Amino acid sequence: MIKLGVIILSGEADFQNLELSSTGEIEFLEINNNDFSIVQTIDGVIIVDEHQQSISKSCGLITQLRNHPKLLIWMYGKEISEVNRLIYLQLGVDGNITEKEKQELFLIVRNTVSRIKQNKKENKELHLFKLHKKNQSVLTAEGKEISLTNLEFKALNHLCQQPGQALSYSELSQGIWGENIEQYRPRLANVIFHIREKLEQEPYNFHVIKTVRSIGYMFVPPV
């Protein structure tokens, strides 16, 4: 669902009857032009000056809304002169919409917002830390695959199952060897050392394993 705020300065704009609105692809929310608290929760804003009678107010609003760099902004009027179009674009709107272009340009709005959302999703997924169990490897933020030994993979997998929580040396020893073997702490430290050596070459994975003094180790997911 794409959420677009609507600020009406003059006239009225019935966007609810648009095909995209009726199919549930776009939701229109009317915004008080003195209250921008909602802009953090929406994808874009349409400033409606249907008869182009409030140009100075429109310019002021555009300038204010540009303080939210991630917000998309469109200007709507029944007709918009070439001069006004250029002014709005110079101030930072993403497009001008007129009555005869309404349906076509809302498809452009839909496509623009959808593409941005997809890019955000892909970027977010890009920075996730992923274990590849079958290959006993780690997929890094950049898509690089780092191979681990059996012990290294077991240790990392055990830590990843409880992110942000310190696991004791004993717990990790059980997870790797299935029992508390003799001198498990130095052997465990050696395994962790080699994991870090491999992972910390990648910028997004730097310091994903944190030492918790007198307790053990903790997995800190990369961001």
mmCIF file with all atom_site columns, N, CA and C in Angstrom, residues 51 101 126 139 160 175:
data_model
loop_
_atom_site.group_PDB
_atom_site.id
_atom_site.type_symbol
_atom_site.label_atom_id
_atom_site.label_alt_id
_atom_site.label_comp_id
_atom_site.label_asym_id
_atom_site.label_entity_id
_atom_site.label_seq_id
_atom_site.pdbx_PDB_ins_code
_atom_site.Cartn_x
_atom_site.Cartn_y
_atom_site.Cartn_z
_atom_site.occupancy
_atom_site.B_iso_or_equiv
_atom_site.pdbx_formal_charge
_atom_site.auth_seq_id
_atom_site.auth_comp_id
_atom_site.auth_asym_id
_atom_site.auth_atom_id
_atom_site.pdbx_PDB_model_num
ATOM 1  N N  . HIS A 1 51  ? -6.632 25.966  -8.765  1.00 0.00 ? 51  HIS A N  1
ATOM 2  C CA . HIS A 1 51  ? -6.764 27.109  -9.670  1.00 0.00 ? 51  HIS A CA 1
ATOM 3  C C  . HIS A 1 51  ? -5.502 27.969  -9.700  1.00 0.00 ? 51  HIS A C  1
ATOM 4  N N  . GLU A 1 101 ? -3.833 14.943  -17.069 1.00 0.00 ? 101 GLU A N  1
ATOM 5  C CA . GLU A 1 101 ? -2.750 13.955  -16.944 1.00 0.00 ? 101 GLU A CA 1
ATOM 6  C C  . GLU A 1 101 ? -2.873 13.114  -15.678 1.00 0.00 ? 101 GLU A C  1
ATOM 7  N N  . LEU A 1 126 ? 20.493 -6.465  1.808   1.00 0.00 ? 126 LEU A N  1
ATOM 8  C CA . LEU A 1 126 ? 21.897 -6.545  1.449   1.00 0.00 ? 126 LEU A CA 1
ATOM 9  C C  . LEU A 1 126 ? 22.791 -6.568  2.676   1.00 0.00 ? 126 LEU A C  1
ATOM 10 N N  . LEU A 1 139 ? 27.332 -15.573 3.952   1.00 0.00 ? 139 LEU A N  1
ATOM 11 C CA . LEU A 1 139 ? 27.119 -14.658 2.833   1.00 0.00 ? 139 LEU A CA 1
ATOM 12 C C  . LEU A 1 139 ? 27.199 -13.240 3.387   1.00 0.00 ? 139 LEU A C  1
ATOM 13 N N  . CYS A 1 160 ? 24.659 -17.059 16.475  1.00 0.00 ? 160 CYS A N  1
ATOM 14 C CA . CYS A 1 160 ? 23.635 -16.360 15.688  1.00 0.00 ? 160 CYS A CA 1
ATOM 15 C C  . CYS A 1 160 ? 22.221 -16.687 16.123  1.00 0.00 ? 160 CYS A C  1
ATOM 16 N N  . GLY A 1 175 ? 27.718 -26.407 22.428  1.00 0.00 ? 175 GLY A N  1
ATOM 17 C CA . GLY A 1 175 ? 27.179 -26.257 21.082  1.00 0.00 ? 175 GLY A CA 1
ATOM 18 C C  . GLY A 1 175 ? 28.126 -26.731 19.999  1.00 0.00 ? 175 GLY A C  1
#
